[in-house]
Every structure is written in structure tokens, then in C-alpha cells.
Coordinates of C-alpha atoms in Angstrom, one line a residue:
M1 CA 172.3 85.5 137.3
R2 CA 170.3 84.4 140.3
K3 CA 167.0 84.4 138.5
T4 CA 168.7 82.4 135.7
R5 CA 169.9 79.8 138.1
K6 CA 166.5 79.5 139.8
V7 CA 164.9 78.9 136.4
C8 CA 167.6 76.3 135.4
C9 CA 167.0 74.6 138.7
K10 CA 163.3 74.3 138.2
L11 CA 163.8 73.0 134.8
L12 CA 166.1 70.4 136.1
L13 CA 163.9 69.4 139.0
C14 CA 160.9 69.0 136.4
T15 CA 163.0 66.9 134.2
V16 CA 163.8 64.6 137.0
C17 CA 160.3 64.2 138.1
L18 CA 159.2 63.2 134.5
I19 CA 161.9 60.7 134.1
C20 CA 160.8 59.2 137.5
I21 CA 157.2 59.1 136.5
F22 CA 158.0 57.6 133.0
H23 CA 160.2 54.9 134.6
I24 CA 157.3 53.9 137.0
L25 CA 154.8 53.6 134.2
L26 CA 157.3 51.6 132.0
T27 CA 158.0 49.2 134.9
V28 CA 154.3 48.6 135.5
D29 CA 153.7 48.0 131.8
V30 CA 156.6 45.5 131.5
N31 CA 155.5 43.6 134.5
M32 CA 152.0 43.4 133.2
T33 CA 153.2 42.2 129.8
K34 CA 155.4 39.6 131.4
R35 CA 152.3 38.5 133.4
N36 CA 150.3 38.1 130.3
D37 CA 153.0 36.2 128.6
E38 CA 153.2 33.8 131.4
I39 CA 149.4 33.2 131.1
L40 CA 149.7 32.6 127.4
H41 CA 152.2 29.8 127.9
Y42 CA 149.0 27.7 128.6
P43 CA 147.5 26.9 125.2
Q44 CA 143.8 26.8 126.2
A45 CA 144.2 30.1 128.1
G46 CA 145.8 31.8 125.2
M47 CA 143.1 30.6 122.6
L48 CA 140.5 31.6 125.2
M49 CA 142.0 35.2 125.4
N50 CA 142.3 35.4 121.5
N51 CA 138.6 34.6 121.3
I52 CA 137.4 37.0 124.0
S53 CA 139.4 39.8 122.4
L54 CA 138.2 38.9 118.8
F55 CA 134.4 38.8 119.8
R56 CA 134.9 42.0 121.9
N57 CA 136.2 43.9 119.0
I58 CA 133.9 42.5 116.4
L59 CA 130.8 43.5 118.5
A60 CA 132.1 46.8 119.2
G61 CA 132.7 47.5 115.6
K62 CA 136.4 48.2 116.0
E63 CA 139.2 47.6 113.5
M64 CA 141.2 44.4 114.1
K65 CA 144.2 46.2 112.7
N66 CA 145.4 47.5 116.1
L67 CA 144.8 44.4 118.1
S68 CA 147.8 42.8 119.9
L69 CA 147.0 38.9 119.8
P70 CA 149.5 36.0 120.0
S71 CA 150.5 34.1 116.9
P72 CA 149.0 33.0 114.5
L73 CA 146.1 35.4 114.5
T74 CA 148.2 38.5 114.7
E75 CA 150.1 37.7 111.5
F76 CA 146.7 37.0 109.8
Q77 CA 145.2 40.4 110.8
K78 CA 148.3 42.2 109.6
F79 CA 148.2 40.5 106.1
Y80 CA 144.5 41.2 105.7
N81 CA 144.4 44.7 106.9
N82 CA 147.3 45.6 104.7
H83 CA 145.3 44.4 101.8
N84 CA 142.0 46.0 103.0
A85 CA 140.3 42.8 103.4
V86 CA 139.3 43.0 107.0
D87 CA 139.0 46.8 107.9
K88 CA 137.0 47.4 104.6
K89 CA 134.1 45.4 103.3
V90 CA 134.9 43.0 100.6
V91 CA 133.1 43.8 97.3
M92 CA 132.2 40.8 95.2
Y93 CA 129.6 40.9 92.4
G94 CA 126.2 39.6 93.2
Q95 CA 126.6 40.0 97.1
S96 CA 123.6 40.3 99.3
K97 CA 122.9 40.9 103.0
R98 CA 123.7 37.2 103.3
D99 CA 127.5 38.0 102.7
Q100 CA 127.8 40.8 105.3
G101 CA 130.2 39.8 108.1
W102 CA 131.0 36.6 106.2
F103 CA 134.6 37.0 106.8
N104 CA 134.3 37.4 110.5
R105 CA 131.8 34.5 110.9
T106 CA 134.0 32.1 109.0
Y107 CA 137.2 32.7 110.9
L108 CA 135.4 32.7 114.2
Q109 CA 134.2 29.2 113.1
L110 CA 137.8 28.2 112.2
M111 CA 139.1 29.4 115.6
K112 CA 136.3 27.6 117.3
K113 CA 137.2 24.5 115.4
K114 CA 140.8 24.9 116.6
I115 CA 139.7 25.1 120.3
S116 CA 137.3 22.2 120.2
G117 CA 139.1 19.9 117.8
T118 CA 135.7 19.4 116.0
E119 CA 135.4 19.1 112.1
L120 CA 133.2 21.7 110.4
K121 CA 130.8 19.6 108.4
N122 CA 129.5 22.2 106.0
L123 CA 131.0 25.2 103.8
T124 CA 129.5 28.6 104.1
L125 CA 130.4 30.7 101.1
P126 CA 129.7 34.0 99.6
S127 CA 126.4 34.1 97.5
A128 CA 128.2 34.1 94.3
L129 CA 129.2 30.6 95.1
V130 CA 125.8 29.3 96.3
N131 CA 125.8 26.4 93.8
F132 CA 129.3 25.4 94.9
E133 CA 128.2 25.6 98.7
R134 CA 125.1 23.5 97.9
F135 CA 127.0 20.8 96.0
Y136 CA 129.5 20.4 98.7
N137 CA 127.1 20.4 101.6
T138 CA 124.7 18.1 100.0
H139 CA 127.5 15.5 99.4
S140 CA 128.9 16.2 102.9
N141 CA 132.3 16.7 101.0
I142 CA 133.3 16.3 97.4
D143 CA 133.0 12.5 97.2
N144 CA 133.7 9.8 94.6
S145 CA 130.6 11.0 92.5
V146 CA 133.1 13.5 90.6
V147 CA 135.5 10.6 89.8
Q148 CA 135.5 10.0 85.9
Y149 CA 138.2 7.4 85.8
G150 CA 140.0 5.4 88.3
N151 CA 139.2 3.6 91.5
F152 CA 138.1 5.6 94.6
T153 CA 140.0 4.3 97.6
N154 CA 139.5 4.7 101.4
R155 CA 143.0 4.0 102.2
Q156 CA 145.1 6.7 103.6
G157 CA 148.0 7.4 101.5
Y158 CA 151.1 9.3 102.3
L159 CA 151.1 11.9 99.4
T160 CA 148.3 13.1 97.1
I161 CA 149.6 14.8 93.9
G162 CA 146.8 17.2 92.5
I163 CA 147.1 18.4 88.9
P164 CA 144.6 20.6 87.4
T165 CA 144.6 20.8 83.6
V166 CA 142.9 22.9 81.0
K167 CA 143.1 23.3 77.1
R168 CA 146.0 25.0 75.7
R169 CA 146.6 26.6 72.3
L170 CA 149.1 25.3 69.7
N171 CA 149.1 21.6 70.7
G172 CA 150.1 22.7 74.2
D173 CA 147.9 19.8 75.6
H174 CA 150.7 17.2 75.1
Y175 CA 152.5 18.6 78.3
M176 CA 150.3 16.3 80.6
Y177 CA 151.7 13.2 79.0
T178 CA 155.1 14.3 79.6
T179 CA 154.3 15.2 83.2
L180 CA 152.5 11.9 83.9
N181 CA 155.4 9.8 82.4
S182 CA 157.8 11.6 84.5
L183 CA 155.7 11.0 87.7
I184 CA 155.5 7.2 86.9
S185 CA 159.2 6.8 86.1
N186 CA 160.4 8.7 89.2
T187 CA 158.1 7.0 91.7
D188 CA 159.7 4.0 93.3
Q189 CA 157.7 0.9 92.9
G190 CA 157.7 0.3 96.6
R191 CA 155.9 3.7 97.2
I192 CA 153.3 3.6 94.5
Q193 CA 150.8 2.3 97.1
D194 CA 151.6 5.5 99.2
V195 CA 150.9 8.0 96.3
I196 CA 147.7 9.1 94.6
I197 CA 147.8 11.3 91.5
V198 CA 144.6 13.2 91.0
I199 CA 144.0 14.9 87.6
F200 CA 141.3 17.5 87.5
M201 CA 139.8 18.2 84.0
A202 CA 139.0 21.8 84.5
D203 CA 138.4 23.3 81.1
P204 CA 135.0 25.1 80.4
D205 CA 134.7 23.0 77.2
E206 CA 133.1 19.8 78.5
S207 CA 133.7 18.0 75.2
W208 CA 137.4 18.5 75.5
N209 CA 137.5 17.3 79.0
N210 CA 135.7 14.1 78.2
E211 CA 138.0 13.5 75.2
S212 CA 141.1 14.2 76.9
A213 CA 140.2 12.2 80.0
K214 CA 139.5 9.2 77.8
K215 CA 142.8 9.5 76.0
I216 CA 144.8 9.8 79.2
Y217 CA 143.0 6.8 80.7
E218 CA 143.7 4.7 77.7
E219 CA 147.3 5.7 77.7
F220 CA 147.8 5.0 81.4
K221 CA 145.0 2.3 82.1
P222 CA 147.1 0.1 84.4
H223 CA 147.9 3.0 86.7
F224 CA 144.2 4.0 86.8
D225 CA 143.1 0.4 87.6
S226 CA 145.7 0.0 90.5
G227 CA 144.5 3.2 92.2
F228 CA 147.7 5.2 91.4
M229 CA 145.9 7.7 89.2
Q230 CA 142.4 9.2 89.2
I231 CA 140.6 11.6 86.9
I232 CA 137.9 13.9 88.3
K233 CA 135.8 16.6 86.9
A234 CA 133.5 19.2 88.4
P235 CA 129.8 19.6 87.8
E236 CA 129.4 22.7 85.4
N237 CA 126.8 24.5 87.6
I238 CA 129.1 25.0 90.5
Y239 CA 130.9 27.8 88.8
P240 CA 129.7 31.4 89.0
D241 CA 129.2 33.6 86.0
F242 CA 132.8 34.9 85.4
S243 CA 131.8 37.4 82.8
N244 CA 130.5 39.9 85.4
L245 CA 133.5 40.1 87.7
Q246 CA 134.7 43.4 89.0
K247 CA 138.4 44.3 87.7
T248 CA 141.0 44.2 90.5
K249 CA 144.7 44.5 90.7
Q250 CA 144.6 46.5 87.4
D251 CA 144.1 43.3 85.5
S252 CA 142.2 43.0 82.3
A253 CA 138.8 41.5 82.4
E254 CA 140.2 38.4 80.7
R255 CA 142.9 38.0 83.2
V256 CA 140.5 38.5 86.1
Q257 CA 138.2 35.7 84.7
W258 CA 141.1 33.4 84.3
R259 CA 142.6 33.8 87.7
S260 CA 139.2 33.9 89.5
K261 CA 138.3 30.4 87.8
Q262 CA 141.7 29.1 88.8
N263 CA 141.0 29.9 92.3
V264 CA 137.7 28.0 92.3
D265 CA 139.4 25.2 90.4
F266 CA 142.3 24.9 93.0
A267 CA 139.7 24.9 95.9
F268 CA 137.6 22.1 94.3
L269 CA 140.6 20.1 93.8
M270 CA 141.9 20.5 97.4
L271 CA 138.5 19.7 98.8
Y272 CA 138.3 16.4 96.9
C273 CA 141.9 15.5 97.9
Q274 CA 141.6 16.5 101.7
N275 CA 141.0 12.9 103.0
L276 CA 143.1 10.9 100.7
S277 CA 146.4 11.2 102.2
T278 CA 148.5 12.7 105.0
Y279 CA 150.0 15.3 102.6
Y280 CA 148.9 17.1 99.5
I281 CA 151.2 18.7 96.8
Q282 CA 150.0 20.6 93.8
L283 CA 151.7 20.6 90.5
E284 CA 151.0 22.1 87.1
D285 CA 150.4 19.9 84.0
D286 CA 153.8 20.8 82.5
V287 CA 156.4 19.8 84.7
L288 CA 159.3 17.2 85.0
V289 CA 159.9 15.4 88.3
A290 CA 163.2 14.8 90.0
S291 CA 164.5 11.3 90.6
N292 CA 163.3 9.6 94.1
F293 CA 161.2 12.8 94.7
V294 CA 159.0 10.9 97.1
K295 CA 162.0 9.8 99.3
D296 CA 163.3 13.4 99.1
I297 CA 160.0 14.8 100.3
E298 CA 159.7 12.3 103.1
S299 CA 163.4 13.1 104.3
F300 CA 162.7 16.8 104.3
V301 CA 159.4 16.5 106.4
L302 CA 161.1 14.2 108.8
N303 CA 163.9 16.7 109.4
R304 CA 161.6 19.5 110.3
T305 CA 161.3 20.2 113.9
D306 CA 159.4 23.5 113.6
H307 CA 155.8 24.2 112.9
W308 CA 155.0 24.3 109.2
I309 CA 152.0 24.8 107.0
C310 CA 153.5 24.8 103.5
L311 CA 156.8 23.3 102.2
E312 CA 157.9 24.5 98.8
F313 CA 159.8 22.1 96.6
S314 CA 159.9 24.5 93.6
T315 CA 160.7 28.3 93.2
L316 CA 157.9 28.8 90.6
G317 CA 154.4 29.8 91.3
F318 CA 152.0 27.2 92.8
I319 CA 154.3 24.3 91.7
G320 CA 155.5 22.0 94.3
K321 CA 153.6 23.6 97.3
M322 CA 153.0 20.9 99.8
F323 CA 150.4 21.1 102.7
H324 CA 149.0 19.0 105.4
S325 CA 145.7 17.5 104.1
S326 CA 144.0 18.6 107.3
D327 CA 144.6 22.3 106.3
L328 CA 143.2 22.0 103.0
R329 CA 139.7 22.9 104.2
V330 CA 141.0 26.2 105.5
I331 CA 143.1 27.1 102.6
S332 CA 140.2 26.2 100.0
S333 CA 137.8 28.3 102.0
V334 CA 140.1 31.4 101.7
L335 CA 140.5 30.8 98.0
L336 CA 136.7 30.5 97.5
T337 CA 136.0 33.5 99.6
Y338 CA 138.3 35.9 97.6
F339 CA 138.2 34.1 94.4
S340 CA 137.5 37.2 92.3
E341 CA 139.6 39.7 94.4
T342 CA 143.2 38.3 94.6
P343 CA 145.3 35.7 92.7
C344 CA 145.9 32.4 94.4
D345 CA 149.6 33.0 94.9
L346 CA 149.1 36.2 96.9
L347 CA 146.2 34.7 98.9
L348 CA 148.5 31.8 99.9
G349 CA 150.9 34.0 101.6
G350 CA 148.2 35.3 104.0
I351 CA 146.7 31.8 104.6
I352 CA 150.2 30.5 105.6
K353 CA 150.7 33.3 108.0
F354 CA 147.3 33.0 109.5
L355 CA 147.9 29.4 110.3
G356 CA 151.2 30.3 112.1
Q357 CA 154.1 30.1 109.6
N358 CA 155.8 33.3 109.3
T359 CA 158.5 32.7 106.6
P360 CA 158.7 30.4 103.6
I361 CA 160.3 27.0 103.9
H362 CA 162.1 25.9 100.7
S363 CA 163.9 22.6 100.2
S364 CA 167.6 23.1 99.3
V365 CA 167.0 21.9 95.8
S366 CA 163.9 21.9 93.7
L367 CA 162.1 18.6 92.9
F368 CA 160.0 19.9 90.1
Q369 CA 161.0 21.6 86.7
H370 CA 158.6 23.7 84.6
I371 CA 158.8 22.6 80.9
G372 CA 155.8 24.5 79.4
K373 CA 155.9 27.6 77.3
I374 CA 152.2 27.9 76.4
S375 CA 150.0 29.4 79.2
S376 CA 146.4 28.6 79.5
L377 CA 145.7 32.2 79.5
R378 CA 145.4 33.4 75.8
N379 CA 148.5 35.2 74.3
K380 CA 150.5 34.6 77.5
M381 CA 153.9 32.9 77.4
M382 CA 155.5 31.3 80.4
P383 CA 159.1 30.2 79.5
S384 CA 160.2 30.1 83.3
I385 CA 162.5 27.4 84.4
D386 CA 163.6 26.4 87.9
R387 CA 167.5 27.0 88.2
F388 CA 167.6 25.1 91.4
F389 CA 166.2 21.8 89.9
K390 CA 167.8 18.7 91.3
D391 CA 168.3 16.9 88.0
K392 CA 169.1 19.8 85.6
G393 CA 172.3 18.0 84.5
S394 CA 173.5 18.8 81.1
N395 CA 170.4 18.0 79.0
I396 CA 168.6 20.8 77.1
L397 CA 165.1 21.2 78.5
P398 CA 162.2 20.8 76.0
I399 CA 161.2 24.5 76.7
M400 CA 164.5 25.7 75.3
K401 CA 164.0 23.9 71.9
L402 CA 162.7 26.0 69.1
P403 CA 160.7 25.2 66.1
K404 CA 162.9 25.5 63.0
G405 CA 162.2 28.3 60.5
G406 CA 164.2 30.1 57.7
H407 CA 167.2 32.4 57.6
P408 CA 166.5 35.1 55.0
D409 CA 169.7 36.8 53.7
A410 CA 170.4 39.8 55.9
K411 CA 173.1 42.2 57.1
F412 CA 174.0 42.1 60.8
E413 CA 174.5 45.2 62.9
T414 CA 175.1 45.8 66.6
N415 CA 176.5 48.6 68.9
M416 CA 176.9 46.2 71.8
K417 CA 180.4 45.1 73.0
I418 CA 181.0 41.8 71.1
I419 CA 182.9 39.0 72.8
P420 CA 185.6 37.8 70.5
D421 CA 184.7 34.6 68.4
Y422 CA 181.0 35.3 69.0
P423 CA 179.9 37.6 66.2
P424 CA 176.2 38.5 65.2
E425 CA 176.2 36.0 62.2
N426 CA 176.3 33.1 64.8
V427 CA 172.6 33.4 65.3
Y428 CA 172.1 31.9 61.9
K429 CA 174.4 28.9 62.6
N430 CA 173.5 25.8 64.5
N431 CA 175.1 25.3 68.0
L432 CA 176.6 28.8 67.9
F433 CA 175.4 32.1 69.3
F434 CA 176.0 35.9 69.6
W435 CA 177.6 37.1 72.9
A436 CA 177.9 40.5 74.2
S437 CA 179.1 41.9 77.4
Y438 CA 176.8 43.9 79.7
P439 CA 174.4 45.6 77.3
R440 CA 173.3 49.0 78.1
S441 CA 169.9 50.8 77.6
K442 CA 169.1 51.5 74.0
Q443 CA 171.9 49.3 72.7
Y444 CA 170.6 47.1 69.8
F445 CA 171.1 43.9 67.6
R446 CA 169.8 44.4 64.1
L447 CA 169.2 42.3 60.9
I448 CA 168.7 44.3 57.8
F449 CA 167.3 41.9 55.0
T450 CA 168.4 42.0 51.5
K451 CA 164.9 42.0 50.4
N452 CA 161.8 43.0 52.2
I453 CA 160.0 40.0 53.6
N454 CA 156.6 39.0 55.0
M455 CA 156.7 36.9 58.3
S456 CA 154.1 34.7 59.5
R457 CA 155.8 33.9 62.7
L458 CA 159.0 35.1 64.4
V459 CA 160.8 33.2 67.3
I460 CA 163.8 34.5 69.2
S461 CA 165.5 32.9 72.0
T462 CA 168.2 34.4 74.3
G463 CA 170.3 33.0 77.0
E464 CA 172.3 29.8 77.5
N465 CA 170.2 26.8 76.6
I466 CA 170.6 24.6 79.8
N467 CA 170.6 27.0 82.7
K468 CA 169.3 30.0 80.9
T469 CA 171.9 32.4 82.0
D470 CA 172.7 35.6 80.1
F471 CA 169.3 36.2 78.7
L472 CA 167.8 39.5 77.6
E473 CA 166.1 40.7 80.8
N474 CA 164.3 43.8 79.5
G475 CA 164.0 43.9 75.7
V476 CA 161.7 44.8 72.8
I477 CA 161.3 43.9 69.3
K478 CA 160.9 46.5 66.5
V479 CA 160.7 46.3 62.7
G480 CA 161.4 48.8 60.1
F481 CA 159.8 49.0 56.5
N482 CA 161.3 51.5 54.0
N483 CA 165.2 51.4 54.2
K484 CA 166.9 52.4 51.0
Q485 CA 170.1 53.6 52.9
N486 CA 170.2 50.4 55.1
I487 CA 169.5 52.6 58.2
C488 CA 166.6 51.5 60.4
N489 CA 164.9 55.0 60.9
D490 CA 161.4 54.1 60.9
L491 CA 161.1 51.5 63.6
K492 CA 157.8 50.2 65.0
E493 CA 157.6 48.3 68.3
I494 CA 155.6 45.0 67.9
G495 CA 156.2 43.1 71.1
R496 CA 158.4 42.6 74.3
F497 CA 160.6 39.7 75.4
V498 CA 159.3 37.3 78.1
E499 CA 162.2 36.1 80.3
G500 CA 164.5 36.4 77.2
E501 CA 162.0 34.7 74.9
F502 CA 159.8 36.0 72.0
D503 CA 157.3 34.0 70.0
S504 CA 154.9 36.0 68.0
L505 CA 152.4 33.1 67.6
I506 CA 152.2 32.3 71.3
Q507 CA 152.0 35.8 72.2
G508 CA 149.3 36.6 69.6
I509 CA 151.2 39.1 67.7
V510 CA 150.5 39.7 64.1
I511 CA 153.6 41.1 62.3
P512 CA 153.3 43.7 59.7
E513 CA 154.1 43.0 56.1
N514 CA 157.1 44.2 53.9
I515 CA 159.7 44.1 56.7
K516 CA 163.2 45.3 55.9
C517 CA 164.7 45.7 59.4
L518 CA 164.4 43.5 62.5
H519 CA 165.7 45.4 65.5
I520 CA 166.3 43.9 69.0
E521 CA 166.7 46.6 71.6
A522 CA 167.6 46.6 75.4
K523 CA 165.4 48.9 77.3
K524 CA 167.5 48.7 80.4
G525 CA 171.1 48.0 81.2
Q526 CA 171.8 44.6 82.9
K527 CA 174.4 43.3 85.1
R528 CA 174.7 40.1 83.0
W529 CA 176.2 39.5 79.6
L530 CA 173.9 38.7 76.7
I531 CA 173.5 35.7 74.5
I532 CA 171.3 35.8 71.4
R533 CA 171.1 32.0 70.6
E534 CA 168.5 31.7 67.9
I535 CA 166.3 33.6 65.4
E536 CA 163.8 31.5 63.4
I537 CA 161.8 33.3 60.8
F538 CA 158.8 31.7 59.1
Q539 CA 157.5 32.9 55.8
N540 CA 154.9 30.4 55.1
K541 CA 152.4 32.1 52.8
K542 CA 149.6 29.4 53.5
Y543 CA 149.9 30.0 57.1
K544 CA 149.6 33.7 56.7
K545 CA 146.4 33.2 54.6
Y546 CA 144.7 31.1 57.3
F547 CA 146.1 32.6 60.4
F548 CA 142.9 34.8 61.3
R549 CA 140.6 32.0 60.4
I550 CA 142.5 29.5 62.9
M551 CA 142.4 32.2 65.7
L552 CA 138.8 32.8 65.2
M553 CA 138.0 28.9 65.3
Y554 CA 140.0 28.5 68.6
N555 CA 138.3 31.4 70.3
K556 CA 134.8 30.2 69.5
R557 CA 135.7 26.9 71.6
L558 CA 133.3 24.8 69.7
R559 CA 133.9 21.2 69.0
K560 CA 133.0 21.5 65.3
N561 CA 135.2 24.4 64.6
L562 CA 138.1 22.9 66.7
S563 CA 137.9 19.7 64.7
E564 CA 137.9 21.8 61.4
T565 CA 140.9 23.7 62.7
S566 CA 142.8 20.4 63.3
T567 CA 141.8 19.2 60.0
L568 CA 143.2 22.4 58.4
L569 CA 146.4 22.2 60.2
N570 CA 147.0 18.6 59.1
K571 CA 146.4 19.6 55.6
L572 CA 148.9 22.5 55.8
K573 CA 151.4 20.3 57.5
L574 CA 153.0 23.1 59.5
P575 CA 155.7 22.0 61.8
I576 CA 155.3 25.2 63.8
F577 CA 152.2 23.8 65.4
H578 CA 154.0 20.5 66.5
A579 CA 157.3 21.6 67.5
V580 CA 156.4 24.0 70.3
S581 CA 157.3 22.4 73.7

């Protein structure tokens, strides 16, 4: 017993000693931390300590990942280390020794600029963008040499609206006219002098750029002459060879090329616009604008008392993102540096954190509504709408209006729970729809045709047509062929719904022939009910005959073939190419 007591006393004494030592160390560390925090209350001292630590770690070859620096640099390091962009060498095609350490050099320059308040005159870019760098630095900016239509002005406006635009399939180019008309009608006459709209013709097809720019100028000539609108285009030689890019983010080669060019386009547009106004906001070429949007933006800005880098006036993509024009140089530099590595929306999150804004700042309502369905990326459909749009009202958006096809005789079947008075047959009737409660995985809605049919195009829309509620969140389309007993037992999947919408033509899907059964299936259960609003079936034999010829002409992107395509479509008089909106 005595030995046991002695052992226990020794253990207790050791424990007390350890606690005392730990308390002393903790007190010292806290006091030191408090002292450092007091020093960092002085901005110049804080910036100096940032730079000393940054230089010391770079020269020592240490990872920035574990540094403890004040905001904004700490957030920037967290983001890029998490994405392996700081602690691993960035791999771009065509890199040389000239690119090694580019990242560190660039951001040391940016930090130096923040301390001294001086403006960096030249861009330093990776070797893949040497022509872009040479063009920018030769012109000491992107100046009025790129203006195609409109009057370049030296006056400082309040807001510059940048709109990049490229060619779209299936008559999707008409979106731009809707967007510009909406901007004109919703900009107060008293504020037009404070707003500049810059349209960037960014398609690789130079002929299309020139023709489209001329048409836009002729349509809105008074607004170009007054300085309200401008059209710019980039020299062709500033772009790298997008065909040799390394695949990243598990994207296809085509998608990597598309998003890489988009990064370069956005950066070019921002660099041109950086000295035009106090603020810069970017839109897509397929949006509607809310009433009094300039006044709402100004009011939202005036009510901000905190530090901000980006204000968001839409919940969708890059639409409605507003920046201080003075920050466009930094933002475009990052977009250009990682143009082939990361999509622009992911890069933007890191840029915002680097510049000191830790959380997104949204307006209470959205001031811009997406109306397009045809993406600039081939075979991609984008039917997204912003449910927080200020002027959503009771009008049906253009994006919800479908081209009208036919309704072949068919028998309807479903194992979903039908809401009374909303039977399956309603999908063939105007202004009516099929409605089911909480569809579960593998449940289906099915049409069994009286006779086998050949479809040239299939369009299906789900969800309510104003706010797009109750749409099919995760669904597929299947077709069946031989069906003597009216049971679809040989189904083949041909495509998936995109946010409740399916359009075989926009999505580049060729439907097999001799279809007996059309099968809509929920891949997962959902917590919303389901509305199937319209099913439009096209059986135009002439269109079927020329489908592949039209697609081939489009993909070649040659003026001669595009002109021939337009002539062919006019001869066929197909409404399906004109009703998509």
C-alpha cells in the first residue's frame, strides 16, 4: 500500500509540474501574439511584415501553405495551396524557363504595388501568351485601336457593362439584340452619360465578327454615336494555340479549349474597360435587365460599409458580377496566368479572397435574368433561370417557350402518383400539364405510339413555366422499338434532362429510327412534385435528310458553307430553327 501511495504521489506531482510548464508557455505565446496584433494595427508595418515573411519563405524554398499572415494574403494562400497552384509547379503547354517562378514574381509585384501605390505599366505573362503580352505592353494598355464601332471617350463614367459575344448554333445569335434592347429601355435617360456598354466580338470566325458587328451598329447607331455603346475586337494573333492544351478538371479537350479561350476573352475585355468607369460589371449576351437597375446598383454600393471586391447582382455564373475598375488589372492577370488550368468562375473565388473579401456579397434581388438556352459550347444546353430576378412578374420567359411540333397518336402510361385532374394526356393539350407528387427513383412516364415513328427532333419541358418549380431534377430519356405487346421492354437511353429540359437538336442527339415507345424516367427521387408540361415531336422527313449535312457545314465554320446552310434552311422553311429562344 505504501509503495502504491508513493507512486501515486509522484505521478500527481509530475502532472502538476507539466500543467504549470504548459501554462507558462501558453501565457508567453498569447502575449507575443497580442503584441504582434498590436503592431499589425499599423497598416504600413503590417504590409512590411507580410513582405518580409513572403520574401524569406520564397528564398528559403519553403511552402507558403503553413505561413500565418494577415488578410488578405492568408486567404489567397489557402485557396491556391488547396488547388495545388502555389506549392506545386503550374504546368502549361509550351512553358519555358522564363515561366519558372512566374507566380511568385507576379504577386510580389502586386504586393509591392499595394505598398507603394504605383501603377504597374506592363503585363508579364506565361510564354504561351507572349503575343498577348507584347500587344498589351506595346500599346501601354488595350487602347482605342481595338474599337470597331463607337466613339472612344476619355470621360470617367460610373459603370461600364462588358458583354462578350460569340456565334451560337440554331439562330442563337439573336439573343444579343434582346439584351441590348433591354439595357436601353431600362437605363434612365438621365444616367445614360454615366454608363458605357462595351460589346466584345470574340468569335474565332473573323467574318462572322465583322458582319455581326456591322448589323448591331446599324440597328443601334444613335447609341454608338452618343458614346453609350462600343464594339471592340481583339487582334487574332494574341491568342495561343488552343488545340494543344493539357486536359484538366476531367474535362474533354473541346471543353478545355472553350473555357480556356473564355478566360483570355474575359481578361482582354476587362483590360480594355479598366479605365472607362469607376465600376465594371460583366454580363452575358443573353440576359434581360431589371427596371432602374443602375439606380439599384448605386443604392446597393452606397449602403456597403464593409470592404468589398465583388458585388453579385445575379445568382448565375459570371452574370452580374461587379468590380472596382481599379481591380480589373489584378483579376485579368490571374485569368491569363491560369487560363488553361481552371474555369473562370473557380478562379474568381480565389481572386476575391486574395484581395480581402472572404464571403460572397449578393444583392437581395437579382437585376439580370438569363434567357438563353443554346450555349456557345457545341451540344451544350443552358436553360438556367434566376428565381430571384426582381421583375419576374407573371410573364413567361422566352427560355420557357418551345417550338411547336406534332403529337402522334399514343397511349399514356405512368407509375407515378398522379395529382387529380392532371392526367398524363394533358401533355398533348395547350395550357395544361401532367402533375405527379414526389416521384421516386425508377418511376416513369411513358408514351406508346399507335404506329412506329421516326423523329427528327424531340423537345420535352418540365416544371412550371414562370418560376420553373416542380421540374425533373435528375431524369433520362429512353426509347423502345419492337413492342407487339405494348410493353416497353427493349429500352435504350438516348439522353439526359438538363435542369428539367430536353432538346435533342440543341444537345446534338440523333434519335434512332422506328420508335415505338418514349420513356421518361426519374433517376433519383426528389422532394418536389413533378410537372411535365410539354412534349413536342418533329417528324419532318426533309429535315432528317439534311441533318448531318447541316451539322457538317456548321462545324467547318466557313463563310461559304454557313451561307449555304442559311439558304438551305430558308428553303426548308423549318420553324424549329427560328422558334428556339
